mmCIF file of C-alpha atoms and ligand atoms in Angstrom:
data_model
loop_
_atom_site.group_PDB
_atom_site.id
_atom_site.type_symbol
_atom_site.label_atom_id
_atom_site.label_comp_id
_atom_site.label_asym_id
_atom_site.label_seq_id
_atom_site.Cartn_x
_atom_site.Cartn_y
_atom_site.Cartn_z
ATOM 1 C CA MET A 1173 10.993 -9.863 -30.185
ATOM 2 C CA THR A 1174 9.861 -13.273 -28.720
ATOM 3 C CA GLY A 1175 6.736 -14.179 -26.967
ATOM 4 C CA GLY A 1176 3.877 -12.670 -28.817
ATOM 5 C CA THR A 1177 4.430 -9.015 -27.658
ATOM 6 C CA ASP A 1178 6.184 -6.158 -29.600
ATOM 7 C CA ARG A 1179 7.138 -4.379 -26.330
ATOM 8 C CA PRO A 1180 10.238 -5.370 -24.639
ATOM 9 C CA ILE A 1181 10.361 -6.657 -21.002
ATOM 10 C CA ASP A 1182 11.479 -3.441 -19.396
ATOM 11 C CA LEU A 1183 13.318 -4.016 -16.053
ATOM 12 C CA ARG A 1184 14.858 -0.461 -16.053
ATOM 13 C CA SER A 1185 12.544 0.953 -13.428
ATOM 14 C CA ASP A 1186 9.037 0.810 -12.141
ATOM 15 C CA THR A 1187 8.463 4.449 -13.731
ATOM 16 C CA VAL A 1188 8.131 2.685 -17.139
ATOM 17 C CA THR A 1189 4.561 1.313 -16.705
ATOM 18 C CA ARG A 1190 1.842 2.557 -19.182
ATOM 19 C CA PRO A 1191 -1.531 3.260 -17.875
ATOM 20 C CA GLY A 1192 -3.880 0.264 -18.814
ATOM 21 C CA ARG A 1193 -7.468 0.432 -20.029
ATOM 22 C CA GLY A 1194 -9.076 1.072 -16.576
ATOM 23 C CA MET A 1195 -6.727 3.855 -15.725
ATOM 24 C CA ARG A 1196 -7.085 5.422 -19.025
ATOM 25 C CA ALA A 1197 -10.999 5.348 -19.009
ATOM 26 C CA ALA A 1198 -10.766 6.873 -15.567
ATOM 27 C CA MET A 1199 -8.649 9.847 -16.947
ATOM 28 C CA ALA A 1200 -10.903 10.213 -19.888
ATOM 29 C CA ALA A 1201 -13.955 10.503 -17.606
ATOM 30 C CA ALA A 1202 -12.370 12.724 -14.996
ATOM 31 C CA GLU A 1203 -14.318 15.774 -14.055
ATOM 32 C CA VAL A 1204 -11.890 18.806 -14.264
ATOM 33 C CA GLY A 1205 -11.676 22.581 -13.276
ATOM 34 C CA ASP A 1206 -8.669 24.926 -12.720
ATOM 35 C CA ASP A 1207 -6.746 23.553 -9.949
ATOM 36 C CA VAL A 1208 -4.872 26.732 -9.130
ATOM 37 C CA TYR A 1209 -8.082 28.036 -8.149
ATOM 38 C CA GLY A 1210 -8.596 24.949 -6.237
ATOM 39 C CA ASP A 1211 -11.582 24.146 -8.592
ATOM 40 C CA ASP A 1212 -10.702 20.815 -9.721
ATOM 41 C CA PRO A 1213 -12.892 18.103 -8.156
ATOM 42 C CA THR A 1214 -10.705 15.296 -9.207
ATOM 43 C CA VAL A 1215 -7.519 16.683 -7.864
ATOM 44 C CA ASN A 1216 -9.502 17.638 -4.519
ATOM 45 C CA ARG A 1217 -10.622 14.004 -4.377
ATOM 46 C CA LEU A 1218 -7.044 12.685 -4.715
ATOM 47 C CA GLN A 1219 -5.672 15.089 -2.242
ATOM 48 C CA ALA A 1220 -8.417 14.109 0.337
ATOM 49 C CA ARG A 1221 -7.830 10.412 -0.429
ATOM 50 C CA ALA A 1222 -4.295 10.708 -0.044
ATOM 51 C CA ALA A 1223 -4.611 12.642 3.319
ATOM 52 C CA GLU A 1224 -6.855 9.938 4.547
ATOM 53 C CA LEU A 1225 -4.517 6.982 3.299
ATOM 54 C CA PHE A 1226 -1.540 8.416 4.835
ATOM 55 C CA GLY A 1227 -3.373 9.760 7.999
ATOM 56 C CA ARG A 1228 -2.580 13.555 7.590
ATOM 57 C CA GLU A 1229 -4.653 16.581 7.584
ATOM 58 C CA ALA A 1230 -4.060 17.577 4.090
ATOM 59 C CA ALA A 1231 -2.235 16.729 0.849
ATOM 60 C CA LEU A 1232 -1.029 18.406 -2.321
ATOM 61 C CA PHE A 1233 -0.717 16.960 -5.787
ATOM 62 C CA ALA A 1234 2.644 17.758 -7.469
ATOM 63 C CA PRO A 1235 3.738 16.905 -10.956
ATOM 64 C CA SER A 1236 6.819 14.890 -9.697
ATOM 65 C CA GLY A 1237 8.427 13.281 -6.811
ATOM 66 C CA THR A 1238 11.495 15.543 -7.275
ATOM 67 C CA GLN A 1239 9.266 18.671 -6.969
ATOM 68 C CA SER A 1240 7.332 17.244 -4.082
ATOM 69 C CA ASN A 1241 10.435 16.635 -2.059
ATOM 70 C CA LEU A 1242 11.735 20.074 -2.985
ATOM 71 C CA ILE A 1243 8.556 21.726 -1.706
ATOM 72 C CA ALA A 1244 8.931 19.845 1.517
ATOM 73 C CA LEU A 1245 12.357 20.930 2.037
ATOM 74 C CA LEU A 1246 11.502 24.518 1.195
ATOM 75 C CA THR A 1247 8.519 24.406 3.586
ATOM 76 C CA HIS A 1248 10.353 23.001 6.408
ATOM 77 C CA CYS A 1249 13.738 24.981 6.093
ATOM 78 C CA GLN A 1250 14.633 28.493 5.653
ATOM 79 C CA ARG A 1251 17.825 29.907 4.054
ATOM 80 C CA GLY A 1252 20.754 28.739 6.106
ATOM 81 C CA ASP A 1253 18.963 25.791 7.595
ATOM 82 C CA GLU A 1254 20.328 22.352 7.096
ATOM 83 C CA TYR A 1255 18.587 19.008 6.766
ATOM 84 C CA ILE A 1256 20.226 15.608 7.722
ATOM 85 C CA VAL A 1257 19.935 12.954 5.120
ATOM 86 C CA GLY A 1258 21.589 9.618 3.798
ATOM 87 C CA GLN A 1259 24.477 9.841 1.184
ATOM 88 C CA GLU A 1260 22.431 7.587 -1.113
ATOM 89 C CA ALA A 1261 19.092 9.325 -0.341
ATOM 90 C CA HIS A 1262 17.047 10.780 -3.422
ATOM 91 C CA THR A 1263 16.613 14.041 -1.836
ATOM 92 C CA TYR A 1264 20.363 14.413 -1.521
ATOM 93 C CA LYS A 1265 21.844 12.566 -4.420
ATOM 94 C CA TYR A 1266 19.279 12.415 -7.164
ATOM 95 C CA GLU A 1267 17.583 15.767 -7.198
ATOM 96 C CA ALA A 1268 20.275 17.967 -8.740
ATOM 97 C CA GLY A 1269 20.990 19.676 -5.345
ATOM 98 C CA GLY A 1270 17.649 21.474 -5.554
ATOM 99 C CA GLY A 1271 17.301 22.249 -1.933
ATOM 100 C CA ALA A 1272 20.870 23.896 -2.074
ATOM 101 C CA VAL A 1273 20.403 25.565 -5.446
ATOM 102 C CA LEU A 1274 16.854 26.966 -4.891
ATOM 103 C CA GLY A 1275 16.318 27.118 -1.241
ATOM 104 C CA SER A 1276 19.931 27.832 0.157
ATOM 105 C CA ILE A 1277 19.359 24.841 2.318
ATOM 106 C CA GLN A 1278 22.535 22.843 3.173
ATOM 107 C CA PRO A 1279 22.350 19.157 3.090
ATOM 108 C CA GLN A 1280 24.278 17.214 5.927
ATOM 109 C CA PRO A 1281 24.719 13.610 4.356
ATOM 110 C CA ILE A 1282 25.692 10.872 6.467
ATOM 111 C CA ALA A 1283 26.628 7.364 5.623
ATOM 112 C CA HIS A 1284 23.948 4.568 5.669
ATOM 113 C CA GLN A 1285 24.179 1.412 7.752
ATOM 114 C CA PRO A 1286 24.170 -1.887 5.569
ATOM 115 C CA ASP A 1287 20.150 -1.929 6.083
ATOM 116 C CA GLY A 1288 19.761 1.507 4.517
ATOM 117 C CA SER A 1289 19.134 3.177 8.035
ATOM 118 C CA LEU A 1290 21.121 5.980 9.466
ATOM 119 C CA ALA A 1291 22.676 5.174 12.827
ATOM 120 C CA LEU A 1292 20.902 7.244 15.475
ATOM 121 C CA ALA A 1293 24.277 8.001 16.996
ATOM 122 C CA ASP A 1294 25.464 9.421 13.572
ATOM 123 C CA ILE A 1295 22.098 11.691 13.470
ATOM 124 C CA VAL A 1296 22.897 12.867 16.864
ATOM 125 C CA ARG A 1297 26.391 13.746 16.085
ATOM 126 C CA ALA A 1298 25.183 15.602 12.810
ATOM 127 C CA ILE A 1299 22.841 17.777 14.807
ATOM 128 C CA LYS A 1300 24.664 21.179 15.285
ATOM 129 C CA PRO A 1301 24.457 23.192 18.510
ATOM 130 C CA ASP A 1302 22.786 26.672 18.219
ATOM 131 C CA ASP A 1303 26.072 28.549 17.421
ATOM 132 C CA PHE A 1304 26.446 31.254 14.741
ATOM 133 C CA HIS A 1305 29.273 29.162 13.143
ATOM 134 C CA PHE A 1306 26.868 26.551 12.090
ATOM 135 C CA ALA A 1307 23.893 26.201 9.799
ATOM 136 C CA ARG A 1308 20.876 25.563 11.719
ATOM 137 C CA SER A 1309 19.971 21.829 11.918
ATOM 138 C CA ARG A 1310 16.323 21.739 10.902
ATOM 139 C CA LEU A 1311 15.168 18.642 9.351
ATOM 140 C CA LEU A 1312 15.786 14.764 9.262
ATOM 141 C CA ALA A 1313 14.936 13.418 5.938
ATOM 142 C CA LEU A 1314 14.581 9.678 5.618
ATOM 143 C CA GLU A 1315 13.742 7.439 2.494
ATOM 144 C CA ASN A 1316 11.677 4.259 2.612
ATOM 145 C CA THR A 1317 12.073 1.966 0.675
ATOM 146 C CA LEU A 1318 15.678 2.784 -0.116
ATOM 147 C CA GLY A 1319 17.187 0.811 -3.018
ATOM 148 C CA GLY A 1320 14.247 -1.451 -2.426
ATOM 149 C CA ARG A 1321 15.036 -2.207 1.206
ATOM 150 C CA VAL A 1322 12.395 -1.637 3.807
ATOM 151 C CA LEU A 1323 13.322 0.265 7.054
ATOM 152 C CA ALA A 1324 12.001 -1.424 10.299
ATOM 153 C CA PRO A 1325 9.060 0.269 11.868
ATOM 154 C CA ALA A 1326 10.937 0.269 15.137
ATOM 155 C CA TYR A 1327 13.717 2.115 13.684
ATOM 156 C CA ILE A 1328 11.587 4.713 12.120
ATOM 157 C CA ASP A 1329 9.837 5.408 15.496
ATOM 158 C CA ALA A 1330 13.218 5.734 17.221
ATOM 159 C CA ALA A 1331 14.652 8.049 14.543
ATOM 160 C CA THR A 1332 11.570 10.214 14.176
ATOM 161 C CA GLU A 1333 11.251 10.599 18.055
ATOM 162 C CA LEU A 1334 15.044 11.335 18.329
ATOM 163 C CA ALA A 1335 14.728 14.227 15.686
ATOM 164 C CA HIS A 1336 11.587 15.658 17.326
ATOM 165 C CA ARG A 1337 13.321 15.465 20.721
ATOM 166 C CA HIS A 1338 16.102 17.598 19.284
ATOM 167 C CA GLY A 1339 13.778 20.056 17.668
ATOM 168 C CA LEU A 1340 14.068 18.745 14.059
ATOM 169 C CA ALA A 1341 11.135 18.283 11.802
ATOM 170 C CA THR A 1342 10.885 15.054 9.937
ATOM 171 C CA HIS A 1343 10.160 14.238 6.212
ATOM 172 C CA LEU A 1344 9.821 10.807 4.705
ATOM 173 C CA ASP A 1345 10.634 10.598 0.945
ATOM 174 C CA GLY A 1346 8.037 7.837 0.533
ATOM 175 C CA ALA A 1347 8.336 7.516 -3.263
ATOM 176 C CA ARG A 1348 7.934 3.544 -2.649
ATOM 177 C CA ILE A 1349 6.363 3.708 0.720
ATOM 178 C CA CYS A 1350 3.342 1.452 -0.541
ATOM 179 C CA ASN A 1351 5.921 -1.208 -1.296
ATOM 180 C CA ALA A 1352 7.263 -1.164 2.269
ATOM 181 C CA ALA A 1353 3.736 -1.051 3.765
ATOM 182 C CA VAL A 1354 2.641 -4.210 1.663
ATOM 183 C CA LYS A 1355 5.789 -5.987 2.385
ATOM 184 C CA LEU A 1356 5.313 -5.288 6.158
ATOM 185 C CA GLY A 1357 1.562 -6.087 6.039
ATOM 186 C CA ILE A 1358 0.676 -2.778 7.709
ATOM 187 C CA SER A 1359 -1.417 0.118 6.454
ATOM 188 C CA PRO A 1360 0.156 3.067 4.470
ATOM 189 C CA ARG A 1361 -0.860 5.199 7.506
ATOM 190 C CA GLU A 1362 1.135 2.977 9.820
ATOM 191 C CA ALA A 1363 4.002 2.993 7.492
ATOM 192 C CA VAL A 1364 4.376 6.731 7.693
ATOM 193 C CA ARG A 1365 3.823 7.111 11.339
ATOM 194 C CA GLY A 1366 6.143 9.696 12.947
ATOM 195 C CA PHE A 1367 6.826 11.947 10.110
ATOM 196 C CA ASP A 1368 5.707 15.636 9.735
ATOM 197 C CA SER A 1369 5.504 15.185 6.008
ATOM 198 C CA VAL A 1370 5.385 12.364 3.520
ATOM 199 C CA SER A 1371 6.062 12.463 -0.345
ATOM 200 C CA VAL A 1372 4.515 9.571 -2.229
ATOM 201 C CA CYS A 1373 5.186 8.693 -5.804
ATOM 202 C CA LEU A 1374 2.095 7.793 -7.741
ATOM 203 C CA SER A 1375 4.324 7.126 -10.901
ATOM 204 C CA LYS A 1376 6.369 4.455 -9.637
ATOM 205 C CA GLY A 1377 4.941 0.967 -8.633
ATOM 206 C CA LEU A 1378 1.444 2.277 -8.268
ATOM 207 C CA GLY A 1379 1.548 2.725 -12.086
ATOM 208 C CA ALA A 1380 0.220 6.302 -12.827
ATOM 209 C CA PRO A 1381 1.856 8.238 -15.517
ATOM 210 C CA VAL A 1382 2.570 11.355 -13.664
ATOM 211 C CA GLY A 1383 2.564 12.802 -10.158
ATOM 212 C CA SER A 1384 3.287 12.632 -6.624
ATOM 213 C CA VAL A 1385 1.414 13.505 -3.388
ATOM 214 C CA LEU A 1386 2.788 15.601 -0.445
ATOM 215 C CA CYS A 1387 0.883 15.015 2.738
ATOM 216 C CA GLY A 1388 1.128 16.934 6.123
ATOM 217 C CA SER A 1389 -0.654 19.443 8.411
ATOM 218 C CA GLN A 1390 -3.190 21.833 7.137
ATOM 219 C CA ALA A 1391 -0.732 24.421 8.001
ATOM 220 C CA PHE A 1392 2.077 22.836 6.242
ATOM 221 C CA ILE A 1393 0.239 22.173 3.132
ATOM 222 C CA GLN A 1394 -0.959 25.590 2.949
ATOM 223 C CA GLN A 1395 2.592 26.925 2.814
ATOM 224 C CA ALA A 1396 3.646 24.041 0.559
ATOM 225 C CA ARG A 1397 0.936 25.213 -2.006
ATOM 226 C CA ARG A 1398 2.807 28.686 -2.248
ATOM 227 C CA TRP A 1399 6.142 26.890 -3.131
ATOM 228 C CA ARG A 1400 4.493 24.416 -5.574
ATOM 229 C CA LYS A 1401 3.220 27.685 -7.460
ATOM 230 C CA MET A 1402 6.559 29.265 -7.250
ATOM 231 C CA LEU A 1403 8.223 26.197 -8.691
ATOM 232 C CA GLY A 1404 5.798 26.029 -11.665
ATOM 233 C CA GLY A 1405 3.946 23.144 -10.213
ATOM 234 C CA GLY A 1406 0.382 24.770 -10.168
ATOM 235 C CA MET A 1407 -1.396 23.001 -12.957
ATOM 236 C CA ARG A 1408 -4.657 23.726 -14.332
ATOM 237 C CA GLN A 1409 -7.047 20.976 -15.594
ATOM 238 C CA ALA A 1410 -4.776 18.513 -13.608
ATOM 239 C CA GLY A 1411 -7.880 16.319 -12.743
ATOM 240 C CA ILE A 1412 -7.030 14.147 -15.858
ATOM 241 C CA LEU A 1413 -3.601 13.272 -14.161
ATOM 242 C CA ALA A 1414 -5.174 13.113 -10.762
ATOM 243 C CA ALA A 1415 -7.725 10.541 -11.935
ATOM 244 C CA ALA A 1416 -4.913 8.283 -12.954
ATOM 245 C CA GLY A 1417 -3.282 8.877 -9.258
ATOM 246 C CA LEU A 1418 -6.735 8.061 -7.735
ATOM 247 C CA TYR A 1419 -7.079 4.978 -9.733
ATOM 248 C CA ALA A 1420 -3.749 3.694 -8.590
ATOM 249 C CA LEU A 1421 -4.479 4.338 -4.938
ATOM 250 C CA GLU A 1422 -7.722 2.235 -5.320
ATOM 251 C CA HIS A 1423 -6.447 -0.510 -7.419
ATOM 252 C CA ASN A 1424 -2.635 -0.829 -7.377
ATOM 253 C CA ILE A 1425 -1.424 -0.917 -3.749
ATOM 254 C CA ALA A 1426 -2.382 -4.442 -2.683
ATOM 255 C CA ARG A 1427 -1.054 -5.815 -5.944
ATOM 256 C CA LEU A 1428 2.445 -4.747 -5.123
ATOM 257 C CA SER A 1429 2.868 -7.941 -3.474
ATOM 258 C CA GLU A 1430 2.985 -9.620 -6.927
ATOM 259 C CA ASP A 1431 5.852 -7.372 -7.925
ATOM 260 C CA HIS A 1432 7.661 -8.483 -4.781
ATOM 261 C CA GLU A 1433 6.902 -12.211 -5.332
ATOM 262 C CA ASN A 1434 8.245 -11.568 -9.160
ATOM 263 C CA ALA A 1435 11.427 -10.104 -7.699
ATOM 264 C CA ALA A 1436 12.071 -13.060 -5.556
ATOM 265 C CA ARG A 1437 11.213 -15.521 -8.337
ATOM 266 C CA LEU A 1438 13.761 -13.661 -10.746
ATOM 267 C CA ALA A 1439 16.385 -13.561 -8.058
ATOM 268 C CA ARG A 1440 15.956 -17.224 -7.230
ATOM 269 C CA GLY A 1441 16.127 -18.015 -10.985
ATOM 270 C CA LEU A 1442 19.300 -16.112 -11.360
ATOM 271 C CA ALA A 1443 20.849 -17.331 -8.301
ATOM 272 C CA ASP A 1444 22.595 -20.372 -9.881
ATOM 273 C CA ILE A 1445 24.254 -18.475 -12.609
ATOM 274 C CA ALA A 1446 27.897 -18.633 -11.418
ATOM 275 C CA GLN A 1447 29.078 -15.417 -13.263
ATOM 276 C CA ILE A 1448 26.643 -13.120 -11.229
ATOM 277 C CA LYS A 1449 25.833 -12.619 -7.599
ATOM 278 C CA VAL A 1450 22.360 -11.678 -6.841
ATOM 279 C CA THR A 1451 20.897 -10.089 -3.833
ATOM 280 C CA MET A 1452 17.495 -11.294 -2.524
ATOM 281 C CA PRO A 1453 15.082 -8.466 -2.592
ATOM 282 C CA ASP A 1454 12.874 -6.973 -0.009
ATOM 283 C CA THR A 1455 10.370 -5.582 -2.135
ATOM 284 C CA ASN A 1456 10.491 -5.026 -6.142
ATOM 285 C CA ILE A 1457 14.132 -4.283 -6.692
ATOM 286 C CA LEU A 1458 16.907 -6.587 -6.859
ATOM 287 C CA TYR A 1459 20.678 -6.204 -7.586
ATOM 288 C CA ALA A 1460 22.943 -8.326 -9.687
ATOM 289 C CA ASP A 1461 26.779 -7.973 -9.452
ATOM 290 C CA LEU A 1462 28.548 -8.920 -12.463
ATOM 291 C CA PRO A 1463 32.111 -8.557 -14.071
ATOM 292 C CA ALA A 1464 32.394 -5.013 -15.662
ATOM 293 C CA GLU A 1465 33.708 -6.460 -18.943
ATOM 294 C CA LEU A 1466 30.491 -8.467 -19.465
ATOM 295 C CA CYS A 1467 28.236 -5.424 -19.241
ATOM 296 C CA SER A 1468 28.052 -4.184 -22.910
ATOM 297 C CA LEU A 1469 27.792 -7.891 -24.167
ATOM 298 C CA LEU A 1470 24.934 -8.702 -21.669
ATOM 299 C CA ASP A 1471 23.077 -5.472 -22.548
ATOM 300 C CA ALA A 1472 23.197 -6.372 -26.207
ATOM 301 C CA GLY A 1473 22.366 -10.149 -25.429
ATOM 302 C CA LEU A 1474 19.382 -9.030 -23.405
ATOM 303 C CA ARG A 1475 18.212 -6.502 -26.012
ATOM 304 C CA ARG A 1476 18.191 -9.247 -28.660
ATOM 305 C CA ARG A 1477 16.066 -11.334 -26.379
ATOM 306 C CA GLY A 1478 13.468 -8.610 -25.919
ATOM 307 C CA ILE A 1479 14.627 -7.421 -22.572
ATOM 308 C CA LEU A 1480 15.572 -3.936 -21.561
ATOM 309 C CA ALA A 1481 17.888 -3.418 -18.493
ATOM 310 C CA ARG A 1482 20.473 -1.059 -17.203
ATOM 311 C CA VAL A 1483 23.349 -3.220 -17.240
ATOM 312 C CA THR A 1484 26.090 -2.078 -14.895
ATOM 313 C CA PRO A 1485 28.620 -3.938 -12.785
ATOM 314 C CA HIS A 1486 25.980 -3.464 -9.900
ATOM 315 C CA MET A 1487 22.862 -3.800 -11.976
ATOM 316 C CA ARG A 1488 19.437 -2.806 -10.571
ATOM 317 C CA ILE A 1489 16.596 -4.746 -11.749
ATOM 318 C CA VAL A 1490 13.133 -3.371 -11.018
ATOM 319 C CA LEU A 1491 9.791 -5.302 -11.182
ATOM 320 C CA HIS A 1492 6.555 -3.718 -11.816
ATOM 321 C CA LEU A 1493 2.956 -4.141 -12.979
ATOM 322 C CA ASP A 1494 4.005 -4.388 -16.596
ATOM 323 C CA VAL A 1495 6.044 -7.532 -15.991
ATOM 324 C CA SER A 1496 4.158 -10.870 -15.601
ATOM 325 C CA PRO A 1497 5.431 -13.958 -14.014
ATOM 326 C CA ALA A 1498 5.744 -15.619 -17.507
ATOM 327 C CA GLN A 1499 8.007 -12.447 -18.545
ATOM 328 C CA VAL A 1500 10.073 -13.208 -15.249
ATOM 329 C CA ASP A 1501 10.622 -16.836 -16.498
ATOM 330 C CA ARG A 1502 11.580 -15.427 -19.904
ATOM 331 C CA THR A 1503 14.000 -13.067 -18.410
ATOM 332 C CA ILE A 1504 15.589 -16.015 -16.350
ATOM 333 C CA ALA A 1505 15.842 -18.024 -19.411
ATOM 334 C CA ALA A 1506 17.350 -15.182 -21.419
ATOM 335 C CA PHE A 1507 20.121 -14.663 -18.554
ATOM 336 C CA LYS A 1508 20.882 -18.392 -18.686
ATOM 337 C CA GLU A 1509 21.096 -18.675 -22.469
ATOM 338 C CA PHE A 1510 23.626 -15.655 -22.397
ATOM 339 C CA PHE A 1511 25.871 -17.002 -19.733
ATOM 340 C CA ALA A 1512 25.785 -20.523 -21.121
ATOM 341 C CA ALA A 1513 27.105 -19.339 -24.506
HETATM 342 C C1 LIG B 1082 11.751 8.459 -8.379
HETATM 343 C C2 LIG B 1082 12.085 9.008 -6.957
HETATM 344 C C3 LIG B 1082 11.873 10.200 -6.534
HETATM 345 C C4 LIG B 1082 11.293 11.322 -7.503
HETATM 346 O O1 LIG B 1082 10.382 11.110 -8.312
HETATM 347 P P1 LIG B 1082 10.205 11.679 -9.704
HETATM 348 O O2 LIG B 1082 8.646 11.692 -9.959
HETATM 349 O O3 LIG B 1082 10.914 10.895 -10.598
HETATM 350 O O4 LIG B 1082 10.725 13.084 -9.720
HETATM 351 C C5 LIG B 1082 12.020 10.538 -5.339
HETATM 352 N N1 LIG B 1082 12.573 9.659 -4.412
HETATM 353 C C6 LIG B 1082 12.870 8.551 -4.753
HETATM 354 C C7 LIG B 1082 13.216 7.386 -3.575
HETATM 355 C C8 LIG B 1082 12.444 8.005 -5.873
HETATM 356 O O5 LIG B 1082 12.725 6.628 -6.357
#
């Protein structure tokens, strides 16, 4: 391994970050109690802080984004209801069909536009009339960022307004909503405007080891707490984990701009390699298209140079707080060396 570190440069995801000294100190010092009894002061502080930051009445700490999204689906929808969602959305494609399996909730996926949005006309077409032949259209679930792309605030306003006009509730899978807010230069609260519920991952770019927060109205969160318990997400002295989440909300939002700069720096550096085609990122995620027959060679070549990546023909590269500008430059050099050989 080069460069004086024994840890590889890990570009597989922003979930790979490890808590640093400050975060670990906050975890070690956390006051705790039994959160199932509502007794954990640090969890309560995290939930209050998240509710404030995202402009909602209440929030609930969940062990994962997958569970937080599932709790939201189960809270919004009953058996035989459906949610309208993008084909590529995490809540449809990457959560093992949880809403259908555990909630008897039917997804109604629709195709994305090139910018990641769902066309308003497609949403309207997907909303079913009140007729016993159909599942009851109940919820519109959007995701921001989606594959690193930021949805335009005007689009979100229009989509959530349209959903509400048709009697649908709205949920945002905001796993990376803070990346969107920082990119747009708006507050997290502004970035989630129009949604009845919002799930935010603390364990992606924000750098906490575990956890998500689900934000919504008092009544929504009260019901959500029951679903969390049913799903096994009621944790006891969870303040140790919540302390990391609180630390992340206090220290790691504004700095996401560094990840965005690093992603752009990497994209620019890779742009003049003829064999790959790079898309310029909005936030911390970029894509590189490369010939399929090169994938396993590139994977090995990068590993040899101390870089971990998920090398596929449409390769996703993710920047995060454990990758420095110098490591970005080493990554560019490694790619160039590989493709020059
Ligand atoms: C990671 C992710 C989730 C799920 O979070 P986990 O904590 O990994 O379960 C949900 N939605 C999106 C968009 C994500 O990227």
